[in-house]
């Protein structure tokens, strides 16, 4: 039994059960054995591959979207560039390179990252390119205009799941069966942890449909609130790319190991466990801070409207057939609806005043 399995098993034996949220938080964030504290989780040799790891064009185009905001909002004086969960630092490296092709000054870079092992990879990757400031959480980001990108960040936050059944609310958890195996089950809702306010607004829909599961990431609100506050107060923009949908309903819990789906309970600390992001929750929080959230658009549509095909053409010009083939395959993975093009969505947060003009990607 792995060290983390033993820790979880001891807690289950002592308490009988734990919430899915606590299981996911231990699996992903345990300071020694949590998934994001391991080496080599992202990329071809890891467990899952992300858009910036597929193609340099992803960081270039999203970076130029932020550069456009920098210029059109005239943020030259004191904006900062922020990435949440930068992984291997690939997106930021491509973004810096693309930004430097413009006449605009590169703003100071602030990365929010909890994992020490990923931080050291980011350091190796980026130290020679620019001065980088790291933060454990968004609260310590300076009070300044902020240009933020978060790719596959919000899907990594631990979730709670709720269901209304037999006239009461239940929360999803893990418990031991009679043979001592771990099983997913519905636990009496802990009165110390009632249904979150945001879900209460949707509760009647779940009460009408007995099989409806509601998903909620408790950490999402405090993070999105700080980001939106900075954008609402000082200007800037946030670009959020993730797989998700615009409501809280459904069960999208999944685990991936070495590029294959696995049972979320089977490999705590060794498999990536994620859930779909509720974009309606993000836009609700943005709107409370004088911001407007531009509706999520499919990643494929967004990248094509920013000029992905033209950029691929440019890179492939006079290139060897191998590189041309690779570019075709990169474009396909990013935009094909059967790959990442449709399930992944892009949402933007802008100050109310700037959201009224047409924005690249949303024309
Ligand atoms: N954006 C990268 C990596 C995505 S994986 C890419 O596209 O390749 C998720 C990233 O978020 C990892 O870097 C992980 O360590 C970080 N992370 C997850 N939860 C976090 C949290 N609560 N605070 C800060 N960083 C977090």
Coordinates of C-alpha atoms and ligand atoms in Angstrom, one line a residue:
X1 CA 0.0 0.0 0.0
X2 CA 1.4 3.4 -0.9
X3 CA 2.1 5.9 1.9
X4 CA -0.8 8.1 0.9
X5 CA -3.2 5.1 0.7
X6 CA -2.1 4.2 4.2
X7 CA -2.8 7.7 5.5
X8 CA -6.3 7.8 3.8
X9 CA -7.1 4.3 5.0
X10 CA -6.2 5.2 8.6
X11 CA -8.5 8.2 8.4
X12 CA -11.3 6.1 7.0
X13 CA -10.9 3.5 9.7
X14 CA -10.9 6.1 12.4
X15 CA -13.9 8.1 11.1
X16 CA -15.8 5.6 9.0
X17 CA -15.9 8.0 6.0
X18 CA -14.5 11.2 4.4
X19 CA -15.9 13.6 1.9
X20 CA -14.9 13.4 -1.7
X21 CA -13.5 16.9 -1.2
X22 CA -11.1 15.8 1.5
X23 CA -10.1 12.7 -0.5
X24 CA -9.3 14.8 -3.5
X25 CA -7.5 17.4 -1.5
X26 CA -5.3 14.7 0.1
X27 CA -4.7 13.0 -3.2
X28 CA -3.7 16.2 -5.1
X29 CA -2.3 18.4 -2.4
X30 CA -0.8 16.3 0.5
X31 CA 2.5 18.1 1.1
X32 CA 4.7 15.0 0.6
X33 CA 2.6 12.5 -1.3
X34 CA 0.1 14.7 -3.2
X35 CA -0.1 14.3 -6.9
X36 CA 1.0 17.9 -7.8
X37 CA 4.1 17.4 -5.6
X38 CA 5.4 14.6 -7.7
X39 CA 7.9 15.1 -10.6
X40 CA 6.9 14.5 -14.2
X41 CA 3.1 14.7 -14.0
X42 CA 2.5 16.8 -17.1
X43 CA 3.7 16.1 -20.7
X44 CA 4.3 13.2 -22.9
X45 CA 6.2 11.3 -20.2
X46 CA 3.7 12.2 -17.5
X47 CA 0.0 11.5 -17.0
X48 CA -1.7 14.1 -19.1
X49 CA -0.8 16.6 -21.8
X50 CA -2.1 20.1 -21.9
X51 CA -2.5 22.6 -24.8
X52 CA 0.7 24.5 -24.2
X53 CA 2.6 21.2 -24.1
X54 CA 1.1 20.3 -27.4
X55 CA 2.0 23.5 -29.3
X56 CA 4.0 26.7 -28.8
X57 CA 1.2 28.4 -30.7
X58 CA -1.1 28.1 -27.7
X59 CA 1.1 30.3 -25.4
X60 CA 1.9 32.7 -28.3
X61 CA -1.8 33.4 -29.2
X62 CA -3.2 33.6 -25.7
X63 CA -0.2 35.9 -24.8
X64 CA -1.0 38.2 -27.7
X65 CA -4.6 38.3 -26.5
X66 CA -3.3 39.6 -23.2
X67 CA -0.9 42.0 -25.0
X68 CA -3.9 43.4 -26.9
X69 CA -5.6 44.1 -23.5
X70 CA -2.5 45.7 -22.2
X71 CA -2.4 48.1 -25.2
X72 CA -6.1 48.8 -25.6
X73 CA -6.6 49.5 -21.8
X74 CA -3.3 51.5 -21.8
X75 CA -1.9 49.6 -18.8
X76 CA 1.8 50.5 -19.6
X77 CA 2.5 52.0 -16.2
X78 CA 2.0 49.3 -13.7
X79 CA 0.3 46.1 -15.0
X80 CA 1.5 42.7 -14.0
X81 CA 1.3 39.4 -15.9
X82 CA -0.1 36.5 -13.8
X83 CA -0.4 32.8 -14.4
X84 CA -2.3 30.5 -12.1
X85 CA -0.9 26.9 -12.0
X86 CA 1.9 27.3 -14.6
X87 CA 2.8 23.6 -14.7
X88 CA 6.1 23.2 -16.5
X89 CA 6.3 26.9 -17.4
X90 CA 5.8 26.2 -21.1
X91 CA 2.9 28.6 -21.7
X92 CA 4.7 31.4 -20.0
X93 CA 7.9 30.8 -22.0
X94 CA 6.0 30.9 -25.3
X95 CA 4.0 34.0 -24.1
X96 CA 7.2 35.9 -23.2
X97 CA 8.7 35.1 -26.6
X98 CA 5.6 36.3 -28.4
X99 CA 5.2 39.4 -26.3
X100 CA 8.8 40.4 -27.0
X101 CA 8.0 40.4 -30.7
X102 CA 5.7 43.3 -30.0
X103 CA 6.9 46.9 -29.2
X104 CA 5.2 46.6 -25.8
X105 CA 7.3 46.4 -22.6
X106 CA 7.0 43.1 -20.8
X107 CA 5.2 43.5 -17.4
X108 CA 6.6 41.9 -14.3
X109 CA 5.6 38.2 -14.1
X110 CA 3.9 36.7 -11.1
X111 CA 3.2 32.9 -10.9
X112 CA 0.8 31.3 -8.5
X113 CA 2.0 27.8 -7.8
X114 CA 1.7 25.5 -4.7
X115 CA 3.9 22.7 -5.9
X116 CA 7.6 23.0 -5.0
X117 CA 8.7 20.5 -7.6
X118 CA 6.7 22.3 -10.4
X119 CA 8.1 25.6 -9.1
X120 CA 11.6 24.4 -9.6
X121 CA 10.8 23.2 -13.2
X122 CA 9.3 26.7 -13.8
X123 CA 12.4 28.3 -12.4
X124 CA 14.7 26.4 -14.7
X125 CA 12.5 27.1 -17.7
X126 CA 11.9 30.8 -17.1
X127 CA 14.8 32.2 -15.0
X128 CA 16.8 33.3 -18.0
X129 CA 13.9 34.9 -19.8
X130 CA 12.5 37.3 -17.2
X131 CA 12.3 38.2 -13.5
X132 CA 9.7 35.9 -11.9
X133 CA 7.9 36.3 -8.6
X134 CA 6.2 33.2 -7.1
X135 CA 3.1 33.2 -4.8
X136 CA 1.5 30.3 -2.9
X137 CA -1.9 32.0 -3.3
X138 CA -3.5 34.8 -5.1
X139 CA -4.0 37.0 -2.0
X140 CA -0.4 38.2 -2.1
X141 CA -0.5 39.4 -5.7
X142 CA 0.2 43.2 -5.7
X143 CA -2.8 45.6 -5.9
X144 CA -2.3 46.5 -9.6
X145 CA -3.9 46.0 -13.0
X146 CA -3.6 42.4 -13.8
X147 CA -3.4 40.3 -17.0
X148 CA -4.0 36.8 -15.9
X149 CA -4.1 33.4 -17.7
X150 CA -5.1 30.1 -16.1
X151 CA -5.0 27.0 -18.3
X152 CA -6.3 23.8 -16.8
X153 CA -6.0 25.3 -13.3
X154 CA -9.6 25.5 -12.0
X155 CA -10.3 21.9 -13.0
X156 CA -7.6 20.8 -10.5
X157 CA -9.4 22.3 -7.4
X158 CA -10.9 19.7 -5.0
X159 CA -14.7 19.5 -5.4
X160 CA -17.7 18.7 -3.2
X161 CA -20.7 16.9 -4.8
X162 CA -24.3 17.0 -3.5
X163 CA -27.5 15.3 -4.3
X164 CA -31.1 15.5 -3.0
X165 CA -32.6 12.1 -2.4
X166 CA -35.3 10.7 0.0
X167 CA -36.2 14.1 1.1
X168 CA -32.7 15.1 2.3
X169 CA -29.4 16.4 1.0
X170 CA -26.4 14.1 0.7
X171 CA -22.7 14.8 0.1
X172 CA -20.5 12.4 -1.9
X173 CA -17.8 10.7 0.1
X174 CA -15.6 7.6 0.5
X175 CA -16.3 4.9 3.0
X176 CA -15.1 1.4 3.8
X177 CA -17.4 -1.5 2.8
X178 CA -17.7 -4.6 4.9
X179 CA -14.5 -6.1 3.4
X180 CA -12.5 -2.9 4.1
X181 CA -12.5 -1.7 0.5
X182 CA -13.0 1.9 -0.3
X183 CA -16.2 2.8 -2.1
X184 CA -17.8 6.0 -3.3
X185 CA -21.1 6.6 -1.5
X186 CA -23.5 9.3 -0.4
X187 CA -23.1 10.6 3.2
X188 CA -25.5 12.5 5.4
X189 CA -24.8 16.1 4.7
X190 CA -22.6 17.3 7.6
X191 CA -24.5 20.1 9.3
X192 CA -21.2 21.9 10.0
X193 CA -20.8 22.1 6.2
X194 CA -24.2 23.0 4.8
X195 CA -25.1 23.5 1.1
X196 CA -23.0 26.4 -0.2
X197 CA -25.0 29.6 -0.9
X198 CA -24.2 29.5 -4.6
X199 CA -25.8 26.1 -4.9
X200 CA -28.8 27.0 -2.8
X201 CA -29.9 29.1 -5.8
X202 CA -30.0 26.0 -7.9
X203 CA -31.3 23.6 -5.2
X204 CA -34.9 23.4 -6.4
X205 CA -33.8 22.1 -9.8
X206 CA -31.8 19.3 -8.1
X207 CA -34.8 18.6 -5.8
X208 CA -37.1 18.1 -8.8
X209 CA -34.7 15.7 -10.5
X210 CA -33.6 13.0 -8.0
X211 CA -30.6 11.9 -10.0
X212 CA -29.1 15.3 -10.4
X213 CA -25.7 15.7 -8.9
X214 CA -24.4 19.2 -8.1
X215 CA -20.6 19.9 -8.2
X216 CA -18.9 22.7 -6.3
X217 CA -15.2 23.7 -5.9
X218 CA -14.9 25.6 -2.5
X219 CA -11.5 27.1 -3.4
X220 CA -12.8 28.5 -6.7
X221 CA -14.7 31.4 -5.1
X222 CA -11.9 32.9 -3.0
X223 CA -9.5 32.7 -6.0
X224 CA -11.9 34.1 -8.6
X225 CA -12.9 36.9 -6.2
X226 CA -9.4 38.2 -5.8
X227 CA -8.7 38.0 -9.5
X228 CA -11.9 39.8 -10.4
X229 CA -11.4 42.4 -7.6
X230 CA -8.0 43.4 -9.1
X231 CA -9.5 43.5 -12.6
X232 CA -12.6 45.4 -11.5
X233 CA -10.6 47.9 -9.4
X234 CA -7.5 48.5 -11.4
X235 CA -8.2 47.2 -14.9
X236 CA -6.7 44.2 -16.8
X237 CA -8.1 40.9 -18.0
X238 CA -8.3 37.3 -17.1
X239 CA -8.3 34.4 -19.6
X240 CA -9.5 31.1 -18.3
X241 CA -9.2 28.0 -20.4
X242 CA -10.5 24.7 -19.1
X243 CA -12.9 21.9 -19.8
X244 CA -16.2 22.7 -18.3
X245 CA -19.8 23.9 -18.7
X246 CA -22.0 26.7 -17.7
X247 CA -23.8 25.2 -14.7
X248 CA -23.2 23.1 -11.6
X249 CA -25.0 20.0 -12.6
X250 CA -23.6 16.5 -13.5
X251 CA -20.8 14.3 -12.3
X252 CA -17.6 14.9 -14.2
X253 CA -15.2 13.5 -11.7
X254 CA -12.4 11.7 -13.5
X255 CA -8.8 10.4 -13.0
X256 CA -6.1 9.9 -15.5
X257 CA -2.8 8.1 -15.2
X258 CA -0.2 7.7 -18.0
X259 CA -2.8 9.1 -20.4
X260 CA -5.5 6.5 -19.5
X261 CA -8.6 6.9 -17.4
X262 CA -8.5 5.1 -14.0
X263 CA -10.9 4.7 -11.1
X264 CA -10.5 8.0 -9.1
X265 CA -10.2 6.0 -5.9
X266 CA -7.5 3.6 -7.1
X267 CA -4.3 5.6 -7.2
X268 CA -4.4 8.6 -4.8
X269 CA -1.3 10.7 -5.3
X270 CA -0.4 8.9 -8.5
X271 CA -3.3 9.8 -10.8
X272 CA -4.5 13.3 -11.8
X273 CA -8.1 13.8 -10.5
X274 CA -10.1 16.6 -12.0
X275 CA -13.7 17.8 -12.5
X276 CA -15.3 20.1 -15.0
X277 CA -15.2 23.8 -14.2
X278 CA -18.5 25.5 -13.6
X279 CA -18.1 28.7 -15.7
X280 CA -21.4 30.1 -14.4
X281 CA -19.9 30.2 -11.0
X282 CA -16.8 32.1 -12.3
X283 CA -19.0 34.7 -14.1
X284 CA -21.3 35.1 -11.1
X285 CA -18.2 36.0 -9.0
X286 CA -16.8 38.3 -11.7
X287 CA -20.1 40.2 -11.9
X288 CA -20.0 40.9 -8.2
X289 CA -16.7 42.8 -8.7
X290 CA -17.7 45.2 -11.5
X291 CA -16.4 42.8 -14.1
X292 CA -18.1 41.2 -17.1
X293 CA -17.4 37.6 -18.0
X294 CA -17.4 36.9 -21.7
X295 CA -19.4 33.7 -22.4
X296 CA -17.2 30.6 -22.7
X297 CA -16.4 29.9 -26.3
X298 CA -15.0 26.6 -27.6
X299 CA -11.2 26.5 -27.6
X300 CA -11.0 25.6 -31.3
X301 CA -13.2 28.6 -32.3
X302 CA -11.2 30.9 -30.1
X303 CA -7.7 29.9 -31.4
X304 CA -8.8 30.0 -35.0
X305 CA -10.2 33.5 -34.6
X306 CA -6.9 34.6 -33.1
X307 CA -5.1 33.3 -36.2
X308 CA -4.0 29.8 -35.3
X309 CA -4.1 28.6 -38.9
X310 CA -2.2 31.6 -40.2
X311 CA 0.5 31.2 -37.5
X312 CA 0.9 27.5 -38.4
X313 CA 1.2 28.4 -42.0
X314 CA 3.9 30.9 -41.2
X315 CA 5.9 28.5 -39.1
X316 CA 5.5 25.8 -41.8
X317 CA 6.7 28.1 -44.6
X318 CA 9.8 26.6 -46.2
X319 CA 9.9 24.0 -43.3
X320 CA 10.9 20.4 -43.7
X321 CA 8.0 18.0 -44.3
X322 CA 8.4 16.5 -40.7
X323 CA 7.8 19.9 -39.1
X324 CA 4.9 20.6 -41.5
X325 CA 3.3 17.3 -40.5
X326 CA 3.8 18.1 -36.8
X327 CA 2.2 21.5 -37.2
X328 CA -0.8 20.0 -38.9
X329 CA -1.2 17.5 -36.0
X330 CA -0.8 20.2 -33.4
X331 CA -3.5 22.3 -35.0
X332 CA -5.8 19.2 -35.2
X333 CA -5.3 18.4 -31.5
X334 CA -6.0 22.0 -30.4
X335 CA -9.1 22.7 -32.6
X336 CA -10.7 19.4 -33.7
X337 CA -14.0 19.1 -31.8
X338 CA -13.2 15.4 -31.3
X339 CA -9.9 16.4 -29.5
X340 CA -9.7 19.6 -27.4
X341 CA -11.5 22.0 -29.7
X342 CA -15.0 21.7 -28.3
X343 CA -14.9 20.4 -24.7
X344 CA -12.3 23.0 -23.7
X345 CA -13.8 26.4 -23.3
X346 CA -12.3 29.9 -23.1
X347 CA -13.8 32.5 -20.8
X348 CA -12.6 36.1 -20.3
X349 CA -13.0 38.4 -17.4
X350 CA -12.9 42.2 -18.2
X351 CA -13.7 45.4 -16.4
X352 CA -17.3 46.3 -17.2
X353 CA -16.3 49.4 -19.2
X354 CA -14.1 47.4 -21.6
X355 CA -16.3 44.4 -22.1
X356 CA -18.7 46.4 -24.3
X357 CA -16.4 46.7 -27.2
X358 CA -15.9 43.6 -29.5
X359 CA -13.0 41.5 -28.2
X360 CA -10.7 39.2 -30.2
X361 CA -12.1 35.7 -30.0
X362 CA -15.6 37.0 -29.3
X363 CA -16.3 39.1 -32.4
Ligands
LIG1 N1 -1.3 25.3 -16.7 C1 -0.4 24.2 -16.9 C2 -0.6 23.1 -15.8 C3 -1.9 22.6 -15.5 S1 -1.9 21.4 -14.1 C4 -0.5 23.6 -18.3 O1 -1.5 24.0 -19.0 O2 0.3 22.8 -18.7 C5 -2.4 22.4 -12.8 C6 -1.4 23.3 -12.2 O3 -2.0 24.1 -11.1 C7 -0.1 22.7 -11.6 O4 0.9 23.6 -11.8 C8 -0.5 22.6 -10.1 O5 0.6 22.5 -9.3 C9 -1.2 24.0 -10.0 N2 -2.2 24.1 -8.8 C10 -3.2 23.3 -8.6 N3 -3.9 23.7 -7.6 C11 -3.4 24.8 -7.2 C12 -3.7 25.8 -6.1 N4 -4.7 25.6 -5.3 N5 -2.9 26.9 -6.0 C13 -1.8 27.1 -6.8 N6 -1.5 26.2 -7.8 C14 -2.2 25.1 -8.0

